[in-house]
Amino acid sequence: MLFVIFSTVSCATISSFDQQAYTQTTSIKVDALNLMDLAKYDYATQENNVKEYLTKQQKIYEYEKNRPKNEITLKLWDKLLDKDGHLLGGFINRWGKESKLNETYIVEAKKLVDKAFDQISGLESKKIKPSDIP
Amino acid sequence: MANLDFQNVLETLKTEVTNLALSTVNNYKSEATADALSMLNMMKENLSTWTLELAEGKISAKDFEYLVLGQKELIEMNALKQAGLAMIRIDEFKNGILNLIVKTVIGLI
């Protein structure tokens, strides 16, 4: 009977804390906010910086995609990176279309993207550490 | 092996599990409320700033629209995070039950 209780209870609902995922998220946040500052310049002159950033971002997304029971975190990334949305993905997309963006808008958009990254890292930091799982 | 009083084990577990459930729910409730209020305050401040910036011509109507929609998406992200936090609480609760069972049974042997 105890075995049944243990096997039912011990099955995790969500992925456990991953130090690498947390470090990657907080690190790419800095890169993303720095990249957003460049939107005051012509997109064409910054295309290499954008490509370099997007490659880093893609690697992190792939890492997150392959973690088991990580659907919520992946949905958070999807919201943040959605090209048709209005956070980071939408910002870069708009920059590409409009060549350059207004500096006041950039400052305000950065505040939102900053908080959006915090949702991802905030969730990760609260996950149960593998050493605390019985 | 010592004689195990299952009735006693179950009664003890019932009390402990109830206490654990109550503290889990209360902790989650206060954290979630604080997080939601902080998000609401941020939204109020942002809307007031953006409206002023729009009126002063510092941002365009399109910028304003992008910011408001971005704020909406941020709130959606916060709701997703809350769902994730609730799942973490469930796992913590389940782990707590496991530890309780082990401790209670060992303590009564």
JSON list of C-alpha atoms in Angstrom, two decimals:
[
{"chain": "A", "resi": 1, "resn": "MET", "atom": "CA", "xyz": [0.00, 0.00, 0.00]},
{"chain": "A", "resi": 2, "resn": "LEU", "atom": "CA", "xyz": [2.82, 2.38, 0.94]},
{"chain": "A", "resi": 3, "resn": "PHE", "atom": "CA", "xyz": [4.49, 1.65, -2.41]},
{"chain": "A", "resi": 4, "resn": "VAL", "atom": "CA", "xyz": [1.31, 2.76, -4.23]},
{"chain": "A", "resi": 5, "resn": "ILE", "atom": "CA", "xyz": [1.13, 5.96, -2.19]},
{"chain": "A", "resi": 6, "resn": "PHE", "atom": "CA", "xyz": [4.83, 6.67, -2.77]},
{"chain": "A", "resi": 7, "resn": "SER", "atom": "CA", "xyz": [4.73, 6.09, -6.51]},
{"chain": "A", "resi": 8, "resn": "THR", "atom": "CA", "xyz": [1.59, 8.24, -6.90]},
{"chain": "A", "resi": 9, "resn": "VAL", "atom": "CA", "xyz": [2.82, 11.06, -4.71]},
{"chain": "A", "resi": 10, "resn": "SER", "atom": "CA", "xyz": [6.41, 11.18, -5.95]},
{"chain": "A", "resi": 11, "resn": "CYS", "atom": "CA", "xyz": [5.50, 11.82, -9.61]},
{"chain": "A", "resi": 12, "resn": "ALA", "atom": "CA", "xyz": [6.44, 15.49, -10.29]},
{"chain": "A", "resi": 13, "resn": "THR", "atom": "CA", "xyz": [3.96, 17.90, -11.88]},
{"chain": "A", "resi": 14, "resn": "ILE", "atom": "CA", "xyz": [6.53, 20.39, -13.18]},
{"chain": "A", "resi": 15, "resn": "SER", "atom": "CA", "xyz": [10.25, 20.30, -13.99]},
{"chain": "A", "resi": 16, "resn": "SER", "atom": "CA", "xyz": [12.69, 20.75, -11.13]},
{"chain": "A", "resi": 17, "resn": "PHE", "atom": "CA", "xyz": [15.08, 23.71, -10.78]},
{"chain": "A", "resi": 18, "resn": "ASP", "atom": "CA", "xyz": [17.82, 23.81, -13.40]},
{"chain": "A", "resi": 19, "resn": "GLN", "atom": "CA", "xyz": [20.79, 26.05, -12.63]},
{"chain": "A", "resi": 20, "resn": "GLN", "atom": "CA", "xyz": [21.87, 26.17, -16.27]},
{"chain": "A", "resi": 21, "resn": "ALA", "atom": "CA", "xyz": [18.42, 27.27, -17.44]},
{"chain": "A", "resi": 22, "resn": "TYR", "atom": "CA", "xyz": [18.31, 29.97, -14.75]},
{"chain": "A", "resi": 23, "resn": "THR", "atom": "CA", "xyz": [21.80, 31.29, -15.58]},
{"chain": "A", "resi": 24, "resn": "GLN", "atom": "CA", "xyz": [21.08, 31.26, -19.32]},
{"chain": "A", "resi": 25, "resn": "THR", "atom": "CA", "xyz": [17.83, 33.18, -18.82]},
{"chain": "A", "resi": 26, "resn": "THR", "atom": "CA", "xyz": [19.33, 35.92, -16.66]},
{"chain": "A", "resi": 27, "resn": "SER", "atom": "CA", "xyz": [22.31, 36.20, -19.00]},
{"chain": "A", "resi": 28, "resn": "ILE", "atom": "CA", "xyz": [20.28, 36.46, -22.24]},
{"chain": "A", "resi": 29, "resn": "LYS", "atom": "CA", "xyz": [18.05, 39.07, -20.56]},
{"chain": "A", "resi": 30, "resn": "VAL", "atom": "CA", "xyz": [21.05, 41.42, -20.36]},
{"chain": "A", "resi": 31, "resn": "ASP", "atom": "CA", "xyz": [21.89, 40.71, -24.02]},
{"chain": "A", "resi": 32, "resn": "ALA", "atom": "CA", "xyz": [18.28, 41.31, -25.06]},
{"chain": "A", "resi": 33, "resn": "LEU", "atom": "CA", "xyz": [18.02, 44.65, -23.24]},
{"chain": "A", "resi": 34, "resn": "ASN", "atom": "CA", "xyz": [21.36, 45.77, -24.71]},
{"chain": "A", "resi": 35, "resn": "LEU", "atom": "CA", "xyz": [20.15, 44.76, -28.17]},
{"chain": "A", "resi": 36, "resn": "MET", "atom": "CA", "xyz": [16.96, 46.77, -27.71]},
{"chain": "A", "resi": 37, "resn": "ASP", "atom": "CA", "xyz": [19.06, 49.88, -27.07]},
{"chain": "A", "resi": 38, "resn": "LEU", "atom": "CA", "xyz": [20.46, 49.49, -30.59]},
{"chain": "A", "resi": 39, "resn": "ALA", "atom": "CA", "xyz": [16.98, 49.92, -32.11]},
{"chain": "A", "resi": 40, "resn": "LYS", "atom": "CA", "xyz": [17.62, 53.67, -32.21]},
{"chain": "A", "resi": 41, "resn": "TYR", "atom": "CA", "xyz": [20.02, 52.88, -35.10]},
{"chain": "A", "resi": 42, "resn": "ASP", "atom": "CA", "xyz": [19.15, 51.60, -38.56]},
{"chain": "A", "resi": 43, "resn": "TYR", "atom": "CA", "xyz": [18.31, 47.91, -38.45]},
{"chain": "A", "resi": 44, "resn": "ALA", "atom": "CA", "xyz": [20.49, 47.30, -41.49]},
{"chain": "A", "resi": 45, "resn": "THR", "atom": "CA", "xyz": [23.59, 48.51, -39.62]},
{"chain": "A", "resi": 46, "resn": "GLN", "atom": "CA", "xyz": [22.78, 46.25, -36.65]},
{"chain": "A", "resi": 47, "resn": "GLU", "atom": "CA", "xyz": [21.73, 43.11, -38.49]},
{"chain": "A", "resi": 48, "resn": "ASN", "atom": "CA", "xyz": [24.83, 41.17, -37.41]},
{"chain": "A", "resi": 49, "resn": "ASN", "atom": "CA", "xyz": [24.18, 41.99, -33.75]},
{"chain": "A", "resi": 50, "resn": "VAL", "atom": "CA", "xyz": [20.55, 40.88, -34.14]},
{"chain": "A", "resi": 51, "resn": "LYS", "atom": "CA", "xyz": [21.57, 37.61, -35.80]},
{"chain": "A", "resi": 52, "resn": "GLU", "atom": "CA", "xyz": [24.16, 36.90, -33.13]},
{"chain": "A", "resi": 53, "resn": "TYR", "atom": "CA", "xyz": [21.59, 37.54, -30.42]},
{"chain": "A", "resi": 54, "resn": "LEU", "atom": "CA", "xyz": [18.90, 35.40, -32.11]},
{"chain": "A", "resi": 55, "resn": "THR", "atom": "CA", "xyz": [21.31, 32.46, -32.37]},
{"chain": "A", "resi": 56, "resn": "LYS", "atom": "CA", "xyz": [21.99, 32.61, -28.62]},
{"chain": "A", "resi": 57, "resn": "GLN", "atom": "CA", "xyz": [18.27, 32.86, -27.94]},
{"chain": "A", "resi": 58, "resn": "GLN", "atom": "CA", "xyz": [17.52, 29.88, -30.19]},
{"chain": "A", "resi": 59, "resn": "LYS", "atom": "CA", "xyz": [20.03, 27.72, -28.30]},
{"chain": "A", "resi": 60, "resn": "ILE", "atom": "CA", "xyz": [18.37, 28.56, -24.98]},
{"chain": "A", "resi": 61, "resn": "TYR", "atom": "CA", "xyz": [14.91, 27.88, -26.41]},
{"chain": "A", "resi": 62, "resn": "GLU", "atom": "CA", "xyz": [16.05, 24.47, -27.65]},
{"chain": "A", "resi": 63, "resn": "TYR", "atom": "CA", "xyz": [17.46, 23.65, -24.24]},
{"chain": "A", "resi": 64, "resn": "GLU", "atom": "CA", "xyz": [14.17, 24.59, -22.56]},
{"chain": "A", "resi": 65, "resn": "LYS", "atom": "CA", "xyz": [12.17, 22.65, -25.15]},
{"chain": "A", "resi": 66, "resn": "ASN", "atom": "CA", "xyz": [13.96, 19.43, -24.31]},
{"chain": "A", "resi": 67, "resn": "ARG", "atom": "CA", "xyz": [13.48, 19.60, -20.55]},
{"chain": "A", "resi": 68, "resn": "PRO", "atom": "CA", "xyz": [10.74, 17.22, -19.36]},
{"chain": "A", "resi": 69, "resn": "LYS", "atom": "CA", "xyz": [7.56, 18.70, -17.86]},
{"chain": "A", "resi": 70, "resn": "ASN", "atom": "CA", "xyz": [8.65, 22.17, -18.85]},
{"chain": "A", "resi": 71, "resn": "GLU", "atom": "CA", "xyz": [5.50, 23.24, -20.73]},
{"chain": "A", "resi": 72, "resn": "ILE", "atom": "CA", "xyz": [4.76, 26.33, -18.63]},
{"chain": "A", "resi": 73, "resn": "THR", "atom": "CA", "xyz": [8.28, 27.73, -19.01]},
{"chain": "A", "resi": 74, "resn": "LEU", "atom": "CA", "xyz": [8.13, 27.03, -22.74]},
{"chain": "A", "resi": 75, "resn": "LYS", "atom": "CA", "xyz": [4.80, 28.87, -23.00]},
{"chain": "A", "resi": 76, "resn": "LEU", "atom": "CA", "xyz": [6.40, 31.84, -21.23]},
{"chain": "A", "resi": 77, "resn": "TRP", "atom": "CA", "xyz": [9.24, 31.85, -23.78]},
{"chain": "A", "resi": 78, "resn": "ASP", "atom": "CA", "xyz": [6.70, 31.59, -26.60]},
{"chain": "A", "resi": 79, "resn": "LYS", "atom": "CA", "xyz": [4.87, 34.68, -25.33]},
{"chain": "A", "resi": 80, "resn": "LEU", "atom": "CA", "xyz": [8.09, 36.66, -24.97]},
{"chain": "A", "resi": 81, "resn": "LEU", "atom": "CA", "xyz": [9.47, 35.71, -28.38]},
{"chain": "A", "resi": 82, "resn": "ASP", "atom": "CA", "xyz": [6.28, 35.78, -30.45]},
{"chain": "A", "resi": 83, "resn": "LYS", "atom": "CA", "xyz": [7.09, 37.81, -33.59]},
{"chain": "A", "resi": 84, "resn": "ASP", "atom": "CA", "xyz": [3.45, 38.79, -33.92]},
{"chain": "A", "resi": 85, "resn": "GLY", "atom": "CA", "xyz": [3.29, 39.81, -30.26]},
{"chain": "A", "resi": 86, "resn": "HIS", "atom": "CA", "xyz": [4.38, 43.07, -28.57]},
{"chain": "A", "resi": 87, "resn": "LEU", "atom": "CA", "xyz": [7.20, 41.99, -26.28]},
{"chain": "A", "resi": 88, "resn": "LEU", "atom": "CA", "xyz": [10.74, 41.06, -27.41]},
{"chain": "A", "resi": 89, "resn": "GLY", "atom": "CA", "xyz": [9.84, 39.10, -30.57]},
{"chain": "A", "resi": 90, "resn": "GLY", "atom": "CA", "xyz": [7.41, 41.80, -31.68]},
{"chain": "A", "resi": 91, "resn": "PHE", "atom": "CA", "xyz": [9.91, 44.54, -30.86]},
{"chain": "A", "resi": 92, "resn": "ILE", "atom": "CA", "xyz": [12.66, 43.02, -33.05]},
{"chain": "A", "resi": 93, "resn": "ASN", "atom": "CA", "xyz": [10.16, 42.33, -35.81]},
{"chain": "A", "resi": 94, "resn": "ARG", "atom": "CA", "xyz": [8.91, 45.93, -35.74]},
{"chain": "A", "resi": 95, "resn": "TRP", "atom": "CA", "xyz": [12.47, 47.25, -35.70]},
{"chain": "A", "resi": 96, "resn": "GLY", "atom": "CA", "xyz": [13.24, 45.24, -38.84]},
{"chain": "A", "resi": 97, "resn": "LYS", "atom": "CA", "xyz": [10.14, 46.56, -40.59]},
{"chain": "A", "resi": 98, "resn": "GLU", "atom": "CA", "xyz": [10.47, 50.21, -39.53]},
{"chain": "A", "resi": 99, "resn": "SER", "atom": "CA", "xyz": [14.26, 50.48, -39.76]},
{"chain": "A", "resi": 100, "resn": "LYS", "atom": "CA", "xyz": [14.63, 52.32, -36.43]},
{"chain": "A", "resi": 101, "resn": "LEU", "atom": "CA", "xyz": [12.50, 52.97, -33.36]},
{"chain": "A", "resi": 102, "resn": "ASN", "atom": "CA", "xyz": [11.76, 55.97, -31.14]},
{"chain": "A", "resi": 103, "resn": "GLU", "atom": "CA", "xyz": [14.09, 56.25, -28.14]},
{"chain": "A", "resi": 104, "resn": "THR", "atom": "CA", "xyz": [11.35, 56.94, -25.59]},
{"chain": "A", "resi": 105, "resn": "TYR", "atom": "CA", "xyz": [9.44, 53.94, -26.87]},
{"chain": "A", "resi": 106, "resn": "ILE", "atom": "CA", "xyz": [12.60, 51.82, -26.57]},
{"chain": "A", "resi": 107, "resn": "VAL", "atom": "CA", "xyz": [13.00, 52.83, -22.90]},
{"chain": "A", "resi": 108, "resn": "GLU", "atom": "CA", "xyz": [9.38, 51.91, -22.11]},
{"chain": "A", "resi": 109, "resn": "ALA", "atom": "CA", "xyz": [9.44, 48.65, -24.11]},
{"chain": "A", "resi": 110, "resn": "LYS", "atom": "CA", "xyz": [12.61, 47.61, -22.28]},
{"chain": "A", "resi": 111, "resn": "LYS", "atom": "CA", "xyz": [10.79, 47.89, -18.93]},
{"chain": "A", "resi": 112, "resn": "LEU", "atom": "CA", "xyz": [8.16, 45.42, -20.16]},
{"chain": "A", "resi": 113, "resn": "VAL", "atom": "CA", "xyz": [10.71, 43.00, -21.62]},
{"chain": "A", "resi": 114, "resn": "ASP", "atom": "CA", "xyz": [12.75, 43.22, -18.41]},
{"chain": "A", "resi": 115, "resn": "LYS", "atom": "CA", "xyz": [9.68, 42.17, -16.39]},
{"chain": "A", "resi": 116, "resn": "ALA", "atom": "CA", "xyz": [8.81, 39.50, -18.94]},
{"chain": "A", "resi": 117, "resn": "PHE", "atom": "CA", "xyz": [12.21, 37.85, -18.49]},
{"chain": "A", "resi": 118, "resn": "ASP", "atom": "CA", "xyz": [11.68, 38.09, -14.74]},
{"chain": "A", "resi": 119, "resn": "GLN", "atom": "CA", "xyz": [8.54, 35.95, -15.09]},
{"chain": "A", "resi": 120, "resn": "ILE", "atom": "CA", "xyz": [10.66, 33.16, -16.59]},
{"chain": "A", "resi": 121, "resn": "SER", "atom": "CA", "xyz": [13.58, 33.41, -14.18]},
{"chain": "A", "resi": 122, "resn": "GLY", "atom": "CA", "xyz": [11.18, 33.97, -11.25]},
{"chain": "A", "resi": 123, "resn": "LEU", "atom": "CA", "xyz": [9.36, 30.73, -12.00]},
{"chain": "A", "resi": 124, "resn": "GLU", "atom": "CA", "xyz": [12.61, 28.82, -12.48]},
{"chain": "A", "resi": 125, "resn": "SER", "atom": "CA", "xyz": [14.05, 30.05, -9.18]},
{"chain": "A", "resi": 126, "resn": "LYS", "atom": "CA", "xyz": [10.99, 28.76, -7.29]},
{"chain": "A", "resi": 127, "resn": "LYS", "atom": "CA", "xyz": [11.18, 25.26, -8.75]},
{"chain": "A", "resi": 128, "resn": "ILE", "atom": "CA", "xyz": [12.14, 22.47, -6.40]},
{"chain": "A", "resi": 129, "resn": "LYS", "atom": "CA", "xyz": [15.85, 21.74, -6.32]},
{"chain": "A", "resi": 130, "resn": "PRO", "atom": "CA", "xyz": [16.66, 18.16, -7.34]},
{"chain": "A", "resi": 131, "resn": "SER", "atom": "CA", "xyz": [18.42, 17.66, -3.98]},
{"chain": "A", "resi": 132, "resn": "ASP", "atom": "CA", "xyz": [15.13, 18.46, -2.17]},
{"chain": "A", "resi": 133, "resn": "ILE", "atom": "CA", "xyz": [13.14, 15.78, -4.00]},
{"chain": "A", "resi": 134, "resn": "PRO", "atom": "CA", "xyz": [12.67, 12.70, -1.76]},
{"chain": "B", "resi": 1, "resn": "MET", "atom": "CA", "xyz": [9.74, -5.75, 13.66]},
{"chain": "B", "resi": 2, "resn": "ALA", "atom": "CA", "xyz": [7.74, -3.78, 16.18]},
{"chain": "B", "resi": 3, "resn": "ASN", "atom": "CA", "xyz": [3.95, -3.97, 16.12]},
{"chain": "B", "resi": 4, "resn": "LEU", "atom": "CA", "xyz": [2.67, -1.04, 14.05]},
{"chain": "B", "resi": 5, "resn": "ASP", "atom": "CA", "xyz": [-0.57, 0.64, 15.16]},
{"chain": "B", "resi": 6, "resn": "PHE", "atom": "CA", "xyz": [-2.00, 1.62, 11.76]},
{"chain": "B", "resi": 7, "resn": "GLN", "atom": "CA", "xyz": [-4.95, 3.42, 13.30]},
{"chain": "B", "resi": 8, "resn": "ASN", "atom": "CA", "xyz": [-2.57, 5.64, 15.23]},
{"chain": "B", "resi": 9, "resn": "VAL", "atom": "CA", "xyz": [-0.42, 6.20, 12.11]},
{"chain": "B", "resi": 10, "resn": "LEU", "atom": "CA", "xyz": [-3.45, 7.23, 10.07]},
{"chain": "B", "resi": 11, "resn": "GLU", "atom": "CA", "xyz": [-4.78, 9.58, 12.75]},
{"chain": "B", "resi": 12, "resn": "THR", "atom": "CA", "xyz": [-1.39, 11.26, 13.14]},
{"chain": "B", "resi": 13, "resn": "LEU", "atom": "CA", "xyz": [-0.99, 11.57, 9.38]},
{"chain": "B", "resi": 14, "resn": "LYS", "atom": "CA", "xyz": [-4.49, 13.03, 9.02]},
{"chain": "B", "resi": 15, "resn": "THR", "atom": "CA", "xyz": [-3.66, 15.90, 11.39]},
{"chain": "B", "resi": 16, "resn": "GLU", "atom": "CA", "xyz": [-0.21, 16.51, 9.90]},
{"chain": "B", "resi": 17, "resn": "VAL", "atom": "CA", "xyz": [-1.44, 16.43, 6.29]},
{"chain": "B", "resi": 18, "resn": "THR", "atom": "CA", "xyz": [-4.26, 18.87, 7.13]},
{"chain": "B", "resi": 19, "resn": "ASN", "atom": "CA", "xyz": [-1.77, 21.28, 8.70]},
{"chain": "B", "resi": 20, "resn": "LEU", "atom": "CA", "xyz": [0.54, 20.92, 5.72]},
{"chain": "B", "resi": 21, "resn": "ALA", "atom": "CA", "xyz": [-2.32, 21.56, 3.26]},
{"chain": "B", "resi": 22, "resn": "LEU", "atom": "CA", "xyz": [-3.45, 24.65, 5.15]},
{"chain": "B", "resi": 23, "resn": "SER", "atom": "CA", "xyz": [0.03, 26.18, 5.35]},
{"chain": "B", "resi": 24, "resn": "THR", "atom": "CA", "xyz": [0.69, 25.38, 1.67]},
{"chain": "B", "resi": 25, "resn": "VAL", "atom": "CA", "xyz": [-2.53, 27.08, 0.55]},
{"chain": "B", "resi": 26, "resn": "ASN", "atom": "CA", "xyz": [-2.01, 30.10, 2.83]},
{"chain": "B", "resi": 27, "resn": "ASN", "atom": "CA", "xyz": [1.58, 30.64, 1.73]},
{"chain": "B", "resi": 28, "resn": "TYR", "atom": "CA", "xyz": [0.64, 30.35, -1.93]},
{"chain": "B", "resi": 29, "resn": "LYS", "atom": "CA", "xyz": [-2.35, 32.68, -1.52]},
{"chain": "B", "resi": 30, "resn": "SER", "atom": "CA", "xyz": [-0.32, 35.49, 0.04]},
{"chain": "B", "resi": 31, "resn": "GLU", "atom": "CA", "xyz": [2.51, 35.18, -2.51]},
{"chain": "B", "resi": 32, "resn": "ALA", "atom": "CA", "xyz": [0.10, 35.14, -5.46]},
{"chain": "B", "resi": 33, "resn": "THR", "atom": "CA", "xyz": [-1.82, 38.14, -4.11]},
{"chain": "B", "resi": 34, "resn": "ALA", "atom": "CA", "xyz": [1.36, 40.16, -3.59]},
{"chain": "B", "resi": 35, "resn": "ASP", "atom": "CA", "xyz": [2.57, 39.30, -7.10]},
{"chain": "B", "resi": 36, "resn": "ALA", "atom": "CA", "xyz": [-0.76, 40.25, -8.70]},
{"chain": "B", "resi": 37, "resn": "LEU", "atom": "CA", "xyz": [-0.90, 43.56, -6.78]},
{"chain": "B", "resi": 38, "resn": "SER", "atom": "CA", "xyz": [2.64, 44.42, -7.82]},
{"chain": "B", "resi": 39, "resn": "MET", "atom": "CA", "xyz": [1.70, 43.73, -11.45]},
{"chain": "B", "resi": 40, "resn": "LEU", "atom": "CA", "xyz": [-1.41, 45.90, -11.12]},
{"chain": "B", "resi": 41, "resn": "ASN", "atom": "CA", "xyz": [0.61, 48.79, -9.67]},
{"chain": "B", "resi": 42, "resn": "MET", "atom": "CA", "xyz": [3.13, 48.51, -12.47]},
{"chain": "B", "resi": 43, "resn": "MET", "atom": "CA", "xyz": [0.30, 48.64, -15.03]},
{"chain": "B", "resi": 44, "resn": "LYS", "atom": "CA", "xyz": [-1.21, 51.76, -13.42]},
{"chain": "B", "resi": 45, "resn": "GLU", "atom": "CA", "xyz": [2.13, 53.57, -13.41]},
{"chain": "B", "resi": 46, "resn": "ASN", "atom": "CA", "xyz": [2.91, 52.54, -16.98]},
{"chain": "B", "resi": 47, "resn": "LEU", "atom": "CA", "xyz": [-0.45, 53.62, -18.36]},
{"chain": "B", "resi": 48, "resn": "SER", "atom": "CA", "xyz": [-0.14, 57.00, -16.70]},
{"chain": "B", "resi": 49, "resn": "THR", "atom": "CA", "xyz": [3.43, 57.48, -18.06]},
{"chain": "B", "resi": 50, "resn": "TRP", "atom": "CA", "xyz": [2.54, 56.34, -21.59]},
{"chain": "B", "resi": 51, "resn": "THR", "atom": "CA", "xyz": [-0.57, 58.52, -21.74]},
{"chain": "B", "resi": 52, "resn": "LEU", "atom": "CA", "xyz": [1.51, 61.54, -20.78]},
{"chain": "B", "resi": 53, "resn": "GLU", "atom": "CA", "xyz": [4.25, 60.65, -23.28]},
{"chain": "B", "resi": 54, "resn": "LEU", "atom": "CA", "xyz": [1.64, 60.25, -26.00]},
{"chain": "B", "resi": 55, "resn": "ALA", "atom": "CA", "xyz": [0.07, 63.62, -25.15]},
{"chain": "B", "resi": 56, "resn": "GLU", "atom": "CA", "xyz": [3.50, 65.28, -25.22]},
{"chain": "B", "resi": 57, "resn": "GLY", "atom": "CA", "xyz": [4.32, 63.69, -28.56]},
{"chain": "B", "resi": 58, "resn": "LYS", "atom": "CA", "xyz": [7.23, 61.70, -27.15]},
{"chain": "B", "resi": 59, "resn": "ILE", "atom": "CA", "xyz": [5.76, 58.46, -28.45]},
{"chain": "B", "resi": 60, "resn": "SER", "atom": "CA", "xyz": [3.46, 57.78, -31.40]},
{"chain": "B", "resi": 61, "resn": "ALA", "atom": "CA", "xyz": [-0.02, 56.27, -31.27]},
{"chain": "B", "resi": 62, "resn": "LYS", "atom": "CA", "xyz": [1.50, 53.06, -32.65]},
{"chain": "B", "resi": 63, "resn": "ASP", "atom": "CA", "xyz": [4.16, 53.04, -29.91]},
{"chain": "B", "resi": 64, "resn": "PHE", "atom": "CA", "xyz": [1.38, 53.50, -27.34]},
{"chain": "B", "resi": 65, "resn": "GLU", "atom": "CA", "xyz": [-0.63, 50.65, -28.82]},
{"chain": "B", "resi": 66, "resn": "TYR", "atom": "CA", "xyz": [2.42, 48.36, -28.82]},
{"chain": "B", "resi": 67, "resn": "LEU", "atom": "CA", "xyz": [3.13, 49.21, -25.18]},
{"chain": "B", "resi": 68, "resn": "VAL", "atom": "CA", "xyz": [-0.45, 48.59, -24.04]},
{"chain": "B", "resi": 69, "resn": "LEU", "atom": "CA", "xyz": [-0.59, 45.28, -25.89]},
{"chain": "B", "resi": 70, "resn": "GLY", "atom": "CA", "xyz": [2.85, 44.39, -24.51]},
{"chain": "B", "resi": 71, "resn": "GLN", "atom": "CA", "xyz": [1.53, 45.10, -21.01]},
{"chain": "B", "resi": 72, "resn": "LYS", "atom": "CA", "xyz": [-1.42, 42.80, -21.68]},
{"chain": "B", "resi": 73, "resn": "GLU", "atom": "CA", "xyz": [0.96, 40.03, -22.80]},
{"chain": "B", "resi": 74, "resn": "LEU", "atom": "CA", "xyz": [3.09, 40.59, -19.69]},
{"chain": "B", "resi": 75, "resn": "ILE", "atom": "CA", "xyz": [-0.02, 40.09, -17.54]},
{"chain": "B", "resi": 76, "resn": "GLU", "atom": "CA", "xyz": [-0.70, 36.87, -19.44]},
{"chain": "B", "resi": 77, "resn": "MET", "atom": "CA", "xyz": [2.86, 35.78, -18.72]},
{"chain": "B", "resi": 78, "resn": "ASN", "atom": "CA", "xyz": [2.33, 36.56, -15.04]},
{"chain": "B", "resi": 79, "resn": "ALA", "atom": "CA", "xyz": [-0.81, 34.39, -15.05]},
{"chain": "B", "resi": 80, "resn": "LEU", "atom": "CA", "xyz": [1.20, 31.56, -16.63]},
{"chain": "B", "resi": 81, "resn": "LYS", "atom": "CA", "xyz": [3.90, 32.01, -13.99]},
{"chain": "B", "resi": 82, "resn": "GLN", "atom": "CA", "xyz": [1.22, 31.79, -11.28]},
{"chain": "B", "resi": 83, "resn": "ALA", "atom": "CA", "xyz": [-0.02, 28.54, -12.82]},
{"chain": "B", "resi": 84, "resn": "GLY", "atom": "CA", "xyz": [3.55, 27.24, -12.73]},
{"chain": "B", "resi": 85, "resn": "LEU", "atom": "CA", "xyz": [3.98, 28.33, -9.11]},
{"chain": "B", "resi": 86, "resn": "ALA", "atom": "CA", "xyz": [0.77, 26.50, -8.19]},
{"chain": "B", "resi": 87, "resn": "MET", "atom": "CA", "xyz": [2.20, 23.34, -9.79]},
{"chain": "B", "resi": 88, "resn": "ILE", "atom": "CA", "xyz": [5.39, 23.77, -7.78]},
{"chain": "B", "resi": 89, "resn": "ARG", "atom": "CA", "xyz": [3.27, 24.07, -4.62]},
{"chain": "B", "resi": 90, "resn": "ILE", "atom": "CA", "xyz": [1.49, 20.84, -5.52]},
{"chain": "B", "resi": 91, "resn": "ASP", "atom": "CA", "xyz": [4.86, 19.08, -5.89]},
{"chain": "B", "resi": 92, "resn": "GLU", "atom": "CA", "xyz": [6.09, 20.58, -2.62]},
{"chain": "B", "resi": 93, "resn": "PHE", "atom": "CA", "xyz": [2.90, 19.38, -0.95]},
{"chain": "B", "resi": 94, "resn": "LYS", "atom": "CA", "xyz": [3.34, 15.88, -2.38]},
{"chain": "B", "resi": 95, "resn": "ASN", "atom": "CA", "xyz": [6.96, 15.80, -1.22]},
{"chain": "B", "resi": 96, "resn": "GLY", "atom": "CA", "xyz": [5.81, 17.03, 2.19]},
{"chain": "B", "resi": 97, "resn": "ILE", "atom": "CA", "xyz": [3.33, 14.16, 2.42]},
{"chain": "B", "resi": 98, "resn": "LEU", "atom": "CA", "xyz": [6.05, 11.66, 1.52]},
{"chain": "B", "resi": 99, "resn": "ASN", "atom": "CA", "xyz": [8.34, 13.04, 4.22]},
{"chain": "B", "resi": 100, "resn": "LEU", "atom": "CA", "xyz": [5.46, 13.01, 6.72]},
{"chain": "B", "resi": 101, "resn": "ILE", "atom": "CA", "xyz": [4.64, 9.39, 6.01]},
{"chain": "B", "resi": 102, "resn": "VAL", "atom": "CA", "xyz": [8.24, 8.34, 6.39]},
{"chain": "B", "resi": 103, "resn": "LYS", "atom": "CA", "xyz": [8.77, 10.37, 9.59]},
{"chain": "B", "resi": 104, "resn": "THR", "atom": "CA", "xyz": [5.46, 9.35, 11.16]},
{"chain": "B", "resi": 105, "resn": "VAL", "atom": "CA", "xyz": [5.85, 5.64, 10.44]},
{"chain": "B", "resi": 106, "resn": "ILE", "atom": "CA", "xyz": [9.47, 5.58, 11.58]},
{"chain": "B", "resi": 107, "resn": "GLY", "atom": "CA", "xyz": [8.54, 7.58, 14.69]},
{"chain": "B", "resi": 108, "resn": "LEU", "atom": "CA", "xyz": [5.84, 5.11, 15.64]},
{"chain": "B", "resi": 109, "resn": "ILE", "atom": "CA", "xyz": [7.86, 1.94, 15.13]}
]
